[in-house]
mmCIF file of C-alpha atoms in Angstrom:
data_model
loop_
_atom_site.group_PDB
_atom_site.id
_atom_site.type_symbol
_atom_site.label_atom_id
_atom_site.label_comp_id
_atom_site.label_asym_id
_atom_site.label_seq_id
_atom_site.Cartn_x
_atom_site.Cartn_y
_atom_site.Cartn_z
ATOM 1 C CA LEU W 6 96.133 94.547 61.997
ATOM 2 C CA SER W 7 95.178 95.934 58.601
ATOM 3 C CA THR W 8 95.709 99.499 59.746
ATOM 4 C CA VAL W 9 99.195 98.711 60.967
ATOM 5 C CA THR W 10 100.243 96.698 57.921
ATOM 6 C CA SER W 11 98.930 99.365 55.541
ATOM 7 C CA MET W 12 101.200 101.872 57.308
ATOM 8 C CA PHE W 13 104.209 99.733 56.363
ATOM 9 C CA LEU W 14 103.151 99.754 52.710
ATOM 10 C CA ASP W 15 105.597 102.019 50.808
ATOM 11 C CA MET W 16 107.391 102.896 54.036
ATOM 12 C CA GLU W 17 110.393 105.224 53.815
ATOM 13 C CA ARG W 18 111.577 105.101 57.429
ATOM 14 C CA MET W 19 110.566 104.445 61.049
ATOM 15 C CA GLU W 20 111.312 106.821 63.910
ATOM 16 C CA LEU W 21 111.293 105.830 67.588
ATOM 17 C CA LEU W 22 111.301 108.916 69.848
ATOM 18 C CA ARG W 23 111.522 108.537 73.627
ATOM 19 C CA GLY W 24 109.881 110.742 76.215
ATOM 20 C CA PRO W 25 107.049 113.283 75.906
ATOM 21 C CA GLN W 26 106.546 114.407 72.301
ATOM 22 C CA GLY W 27 103.455 116.604 72.636
ATOM 23 C CA THR W 28 105.133 119.645 71.069
ATOM 24 C CA LEU W 29 105.767 117.879 67.763
ATOM 25 C CA PHE W 30 103.114 115.143 67.689
ATOM 26 C CA GLY W 31 100.193 116.337 69.821
ATOM 27 C CA LYS W 32 98.318 114.504 72.564
ATOM 28 C CA ASN W 33 98.737 110.890 73.760
ATOM 29 C CA THR W 34 102.531 111.010 73.369
ATOM 30 C CA VAL W 35 103.662 111.095 77.005
ATOM 31 C CA ALA W 36 105.819 107.948 76.771
ATOM 32 C CA GLY W 37 107.095 108.650 73.247
ATOM 33 C CA VAL W 38 106.216 108.172 69.587
ATOM 34 C CA PHE W 39 106.611 105.382 67.041
ATOM 35 C CA ASN W 40 106.404 107.363 63.802
ATOM 36 C CA ILE W 41 106.022 105.639 60.420
ATOM 37 C CA VAL W 42 106.894 107.860 57.449
ATOM 38 C CA THR W 43 105.778 106.797 53.966
ATOM 39 C CA ALA W 44 107.667 107.743 50.815
ATOM 40 C CA ASP W 45 106.916 111.088 49.147
ATOM 41 C CA PRO W 46 106.310 111.403 45.385
ATOM 42 C CA VAL W 47 109.446 112.055 43.292
ATOM 43 C CA TYR W 48 109.858 113.552 39.826
ATOM 44 C CA GLU W 49 110.688 110.378 37.944
ATOM 45 C CA TRP W 50 108.864 107.202 36.967
ATOM 46 C CA ALA W 51 109.217 104.376 39.464
ATOM 47 C CA ALA W 52 107.422 101.172 40.376
ATOM 48 C CA LYS W 53 107.847 98.234 42.713
ATOM 49 C CA ALA W 54 105.897 95.136 43.666
ATOM 50 C CA ASN W 55 105.960 92.524 46.403
ATOM 51 C CA VAL W 56 104.283 89.108 46.442
ATOM 52 C CA GLN W 57 104.334 86.750 49.434
ATOM 53 C CA PHE W 58 102.848 83.315 50.109
ATOM 54 C CA GLY W 59 102.783 81.363 53.374
ATOM 55 C CA GLU W 60 101.046 78.789 55.506
ATOM 56 C CA LEU W 61 97.258 78.695 55.848
ATOM 57 C CA ASP W 62 96.993 79.825 52.212
ATOM 58 C CA ALA W 63 98.407 83.203 53.229
ATOM 59 C CA GLN W 64 98.757 85.601 50.288
ATOM 60 C CA ARG W 65 100.017 89.177 50.186
ATOM 61 C CA TYR W 66 100.243 91.400 47.111
ATOM 62 C CA GLU W 67 101.631 94.943 47.192
ATOM 63 C CA GLY W 68 102.386 97.478 44.484
ATOM 64 C CA VAL W 69 103.641 101.052 44.253
ATOM 65 C CA LEU W 70 103.620 103.388 41.227
ATOM 66 C CA ASN W 71 105.230 106.833 41.153
ATOM 67 C CA VAL W 72 104.056 109.186 38.385
ATOM 68 C CA PRO W 73 105.767 112.526 37.572
ATOM 69 C CA ILE W 74 103.193 114.969 36.197
ATOM 70 C CA ILE W 75 104.993 118.341 35.961
ATOM 71 C CA ASP W 76 108.782 118.384 36.371
ATOM 72 C CA ASP W 77 109.852 119.734 39.766
ATOM 73 C CA VAL W 78 106.274 120.855 40.496
ATOM 74 C CA LEU W 79 103.727 118.024 40.652
ATOM 75 C CA ALA W 80 103.980 114.255 41.169
ATOM 76 C CA MET W 81 101.761 111.434 42.442
ATOM 77 C CA ARG W 82 102.488 108.171 44.220
ATOM 78 C CA ILE W 83 99.898 105.369 44.384
ATOM 79 C CA SER W 84 100.220 102.253 46.541
ATOM 80 C CA GLY W 85 97.885 99.348 47.108
ATOM 81 C CA GLY W 86 97.785 96.001 48.821
ATOM 82 C CA TYR W 87 95.686 92.866 49.228
ATOM 83 C CA THR W 88 96.142 90.323 52.034
ATOM 84 C CA LYS W 89 94.290 87.113 52.909
ATOM 85 C CA ARG W 90 94.830 84.130 55.183
ATOM 86 C CA ASP W 91 92.798 81.117 56.270
ATOM 87 C CA GLY W 92 91.779 80.599 59.885
ATOM 88 C CA TYR W 93 93.975 78.735 62.369
ATOM 89 C CA VAL W 94 91.580 77.862 65.241
ATOM 90 C CA PHE W 95 89.173 74.936 64.735
ATOM 91 C CA ASN W 96 85.715 75.432 66.220
ATOM 92 C CA THR W 97 84.518 72.048 67.483
ATOM 93 C CA PHE W 98 80.975 73.316 68.067
ATOM 94 C CA GLN W 99 80.482 74.709 64.543
ATOM 95 C CA GLU W 100 82.982 72.327 62.892
ATOM 96 C CA ASP W 101 84.660 75.189 61.060
ATOM 97 C CA THR W 102 87.797 77.328 61.372
ATOM 98 C CA ASP W 103 87.912 80.769 63.020
ATOM 99 C CA GLY W 104 90.311 83.587 62.209
ATOM 100 C CA ASP W 105 90.063 83.886 58.405
ATOM 101 C CA PHE W 106 91.294 87.317 57.323
ATOM 102 C CA GLU W 107 91.048 89.499 54.198
ATOM 103 C CA SER W 108 92.090 93.119 53.727
ATOM 104 C CA LYS W 109 92.252 95.569 50.809
ATOM 105 C CA THR W 110 93.930 98.983 50.974
ATOM 106 C CA ILE W 111 94.860 101.751 48.543
ATOM 107 C CA THR W 112 96.603 105.086 49.136
ATOM 108 C CA ALA W 113 97.354 108.041 46.866
ATOM 109 C CA LYS W 114 99.873 110.744 47.742
ATOM 110 C CA VAL W 115 100.311 113.977 45.745
ATOM 111 C CA GLY W 116 103.281 116.307 46.060
ATOM 112 C CA LEU W 117 103.094 119.920 44.881
ATOM 113 C CA GLU W 118 105.925 122.474 45.053
ATOM 114 C CA LEU W 119 105.207 126.159 44.417
ATOM 115 C CA GLY W 120 108.406 128.042 45.107
ATOM 116 C CA ALA W 121 108.934 128.312 48.863
ATOM 117 C CA VAL W 122 105.680 126.446 49.621
ATOM 118 C CA THR W 123 105.344 122.659 49.402
ATOM 119 C CA PHE W 124 102.139 120.634 49.745
ATOM 120 C CA ARG W 125 101.484 116.962 50.449
ATOM 121 C CA PHE W 126 97.966 115.565 49.951
ATOM 122 C CA VAL W 127 97.159 111.995 51.038
ATOM 123 C CA GLY W 128 93.992 109.936 50.642
ATOM 124 C CA GLY W 129 93.406 106.311 51.562
ATOM 125 C CA TYR W 130 90.798 103.537 51.734
ATOM 126 C CA ASN W 131 90.790 100.283 53.703
ATOM 127 C CA ASP W 132 88.369 97.355 53.778
ATOM 128 C CA THR W 133 89.008 94.539 56.268
ATOM 129 C CA ILE W 134 86.960 91.500 57.255
ATOM 130 C CA TYR W 135 87.340 88.548 59.611
ATOM 131 C CA PRO W 136 84.353 86.507 58.333
ATOM 132 C CA GLU W 137 84.526 84.010 61.219
ATOM 133 C CA GLY W 138 85.807 86.383 63.915
ATOM 134 C CA TYR W 139 89.349 86.823 65.185
ATOM 135 C CA GLY W 140 89.944 83.200 66.114
ATOM 136 C CA TYR W 141 90.379 83.535 69.880
ATOM 137 C CA GLN W 142 90.512 80.539 72.195
ATOM 138 C CA ALA W 143 89.596 80.285 75.887
ATOM 139 C CA ILE W 144 92.623 79.196 77.955
ATOM 140 C CA LYS W 145 91.117 79.758 81.428
ATOM 141 C CA PHE W 146 87.554 79.083 82.523
ATOM 142 C CA PRO W 147 85.792 78.873 85.925
ATOM 143 C CA GLN W 148 84.987 75.266 86.795
ATOM 144 C CA GLU W 149 81.282 75.956 87.342
ATOM 145 C CA LEU W 150 80.930 77.593 83.910
ATOM 146 C CA SER W 151 82.982 74.904 82.179
ATOM 147 C CA ILE W 152 80.577 72.244 83.471
ATOM 148 C CA TYR W 153 77.685 74.327 82.143
ATOM 149 C CA ALA W 154 79.391 74.824 78.763
ATOM 150 C CA THR W 155 80.145 71.104 78.426
ATOM 151 C CA ALA W 156 76.407 70.449 78.427
ATOM 152 C CA PHE W 157 76.229 72.269 75.073
ATOM 153 C CA ASP W 158 79.403 70.720 73.601
ATOM 154 C CA PRO W 159 81.009 67.670 75.241
ATOM 155 C CA GLY W 160 84.212 68.533 73.354
ATOM 156 C CA PHE W 161 84.554 71.884 75.122
ATOM 157 C CA GLU W 162 87.984 72.383 76.724
ATOM 158 C CA PHE W 163 90.435 75.223 77.214
ATOM 159 C CA ASN W 164 93.856 73.776 76.578
ATOM 160 C CA VAL W 165 96.240 75.774 74.371
ATOM 161 C CA ASP W 166 95.661 73.654 71.262
ATOM 162 C CA TYR W 167 94.096 76.017 68.671
ATOM 163 C CA GLN W 168 90.593 74.676 69.286
ATOM 164 C CA SER W 169 87.560 76.693 70.309
ATOM 165 C CA SER W 170 83.928 75.902 70.954
ATOM 166 C CA LYS W 171 82.136 79.220 70.441
ATOM 167 C CA ASN W 172 78.462 79.003 69.530
ATOM 168 C CA MET W 173 78.062 82.409 67.848
ATOM 169 C CA GLU W 174 78.540 83.065 64.154
ATOM 170 C CA GLU W 175 81.182 85.761 64.649
ATOM 171 C CA VAL W 176 82.252 88.422 62.177
ATOM 172 C CA THR W 177 84.406 91.542 62.346
ATOM 173 C CA TYR W 178 84.227 94.006 59.468
ATOM 174 C CA TYR W 179 85.207 97.624 59.011
ATOM 175 C CA GLU W 180 85.615 100.019 56.101
ATOM 176 C CA THR W 181 87.486 103.304 56.536
ATOM 177 C CA ILE W 182 88.704 106.292 54.549
ATOM 178 C CA ASN W 183 91.293 108.890 55.487
ATOM 179 C CA ALA W 184 92.578 112.160 54.063
ATOM 180 C CA SER W 185 95.282 114.564 55.148
ATOM 181 C CA MET W 186 97.285 117.513 53.871
ATOM 182 C CA LYS W 187 100.492 119.238 54.917
ATOM 183 C CA ALA W 188 101.758 122.629 53.760
ATOM 184 C CA ASP W 189 105.282 123.903 54.532
ATOM 185 C CA TRP W 190 106.326 127.493 53.875
ATOM 186 C CA ALA W 191 109.987 128.427 54.054
ATOM 187 C CA ILE W 192 109.432 132.043 55.144
ATOM 188 C CA ASN W 193 111.221 134.383 52.722
ATOM 189 C CA ASN W 194 113.134 131.312 51.492
ATOM 190 C CA SER W 195 114.845 131.051 54.888
ATOM 191 C CA ASP W 196 115.188 128.151 57.330
ATOM 192 C CA TYR W 197 112.230 129.442 59.346
ATOM 193 C CA MET W 198 109.380 127.034 58.564
ATOM 194 C CA LEU W 199 105.663 127.612 58.988
ATOM 195 C CA SER W 200 103.707 124.345 58.698
ATOM 196 C CA PHE W 201 100.012 123.516 58.562
ATOM 197 C CA VAL W 202 98.739 119.945 58.937
ATOM 198 C CA ALA W 203 95.137 118.717 58.797
ATOM 199 C CA GLY W 204 93.601 115.271 58.680
ATOM 200 C CA TYR W 205 90.327 113.355 58.667
ATOM 201 C CA VAL W 206 89.477 109.683 59.290
ATOM 202 C CA GLU W 207 85.974 108.208 58.924
ATOM 203 C CA THR W 208 84.539 104.741 59.416
ATOM 204 C CA LEU W 209 82.139 104.116 56.540
ATOM 205 C CA ASP W 210 80.808 100.814 57.832
ATOM 206 C CA THR W 211 81.502 98.427 60.692
ATOM 207 C CA LEU W 212 80.023 95.245 62.148
ATOM 208 C CA VAL W 213 81.332 93.247 65.104
ATOM 209 C CA VAL W 214 79.601 90.097 66.340
ATOM 210 C CA TYR W 215 81.617 88.634 69.188
ATOM 211 C CA ASP W 216 81.222 85.654 71.519
ATOM 212 C CA GLY W 217 82.489 87.156 74.758
ATOM 213 C CA ASP W 218 82.443 83.920 76.797
ATOM 214 C CA TYR W 219 84.400 81.833 74.228
ATOM 215 C CA SER W 220 82.119 78.863 74.885
ATOM 216 C CA PRO W 221 79.143 77.028 73.336
ATOM 217 C CA ALA W 222 76.846 78.482 76.031
ATOM 218 C CA HIS W 223 74.901 81.743 75.730
ATOM 219 C CA ILE W 224 76.574 83.727 78.517
ATOM 220 C CA ILE W 225 78.146 86.909 77.109
ATOM 221 C CA ASP W 226 77.477 87.985 73.514
ATOM 222 C CA PHE W 227 78.299 91.285 71.796
ATOM 223 C CA ARG W 228 77.008 92.931 68.643
ATOM 224 C CA ILE W 229 78.241 96.337 67.415
ATOM 225 C CA GLU W 230 76.644 97.813 64.298
ATOM 226 C CA TYR W 231 77.228 100.965 62.298
ATOM 227 C CA LEU W 232 74.609 103.555 63.250
ATOM 228 C CA GLY W 233 76.090 106.709 61.735
ATOM 229 C CA PRO W 234 79.303 108.543 60.924
ATOM 230 C CA ILE W 235 82.286 107.729 63.127
ATOM 231 C CA PHE W 236 85.060 110.194 62.394
ATOM 232 C CA ASN W 237 88.037 112.031 63.804
ATOM 233 C CA SER W 238 89.648 115.211 62.517
ATOM 234 C CA PHE W 239 92.527 117.456 63.503
ATOM 235 C CA ALA W 240 94.394 120.579 62.405
ATOM 236 C CA GLU W 241 97.698 122.029 63.533
ATOM 237 C CA LEU W 242 99.749 125.158 62.822
ATOM 238 C CA LYS W 243 103.449 125.148 63.722
ATOM 239 C CA LEU W 244 106.420 127.538 63.453
ATOM 240 C CA THR W 245 109.942 126.103 63.583
ATOM 241 C CA THR W 246 113.180 128.064 63.803
ATOM 242 C CA PRO W 247 116.546 126.831 62.482
ATOM 243 C CA PRO W 248 118.813 125.109 65.043
ATOM 244 C CA LYS W 249 120.500 127.616 67.377
ATOM 245 C CA ALA W 250 119.009 130.566 65.516
ATOM 246 C CA LEU W 251 118.499 132.945 68.441
ATOM 247 C CA LEU W 252 120.516 134.561 71.248
ATOM 248 C CA ASN W 253 123.986 134.075 69.794
ATOM 249 C CA GLU W 254 123.254 130.572 68.499
ATOM 250 C CA ARG W 255 122.164 129.284 71.908
ATOM 251 C CA PHE W 256 118.409 129.050 71.475
ATOM 252 C CA ASP W 257 115.792 127.744 69.037
ATOM 253 C CA PHE W 258 112.121 126.888 69.423
ATOM 254 C CA VAL W 259 109.024 125.221 68.029
ATOM 255 C CA THR W 260 105.609 126.749 68.681
ATOM 256 C CA GLY W 261 102.160 125.970 67.408
ATOM 257 C CA ALA W 262 98.484 125.423 68.063
ATOM 258 C CA LEU W 263 96.023 122.541 67.641
#
């Protein structure tokens, strides 16, 4: 959830592209792409803020600051957000609520223009915790196991009523950083574009304690701890021609390598 909502922070536009998109967006794009594009830095001062309140003591604070550094050459855009919400599923076994949520995120984006070459550098940090787990509820349970679970908590049931009876002290926590850069070169100041994109995402810390049987009985329990670096990186080089640039304005192409 936090990863998705942080993408919408300072969003410029959304693109929905149908069909295979491997040429432009790489692997895992057979069905299409939902592309979220955040705003680039501009060469003027700008700021905006958003504050929201809702049920379950839900609070959301967002802010964006654009800073011009060198006119028409260098600018920076910083965005940040904080979100929290109380749980919505009451645990009858622990007599507490599940599903509390808190997330903090910050992103910095730098734009640099050096003649025919433009650069975009992005760095981000996210810290998210569900201190009582996600707040799931069992809605189907085998009769034999439900009889067994009732022995631990007579109030155990699996109606759709925002009540659970999990016996584990659940928690889900993760802390991530990401960095990326993009360089575009308009070859000889033409419409032929050579682009290089690279990125890196790392999980700094994570902990997941999860009651897999959703009941007060010890049947299926999970625990996932951080044991070392978890990261993903990529790099791509791409050449793009102008529309209808070849063979008497009947042909254009995109080529590249990952």
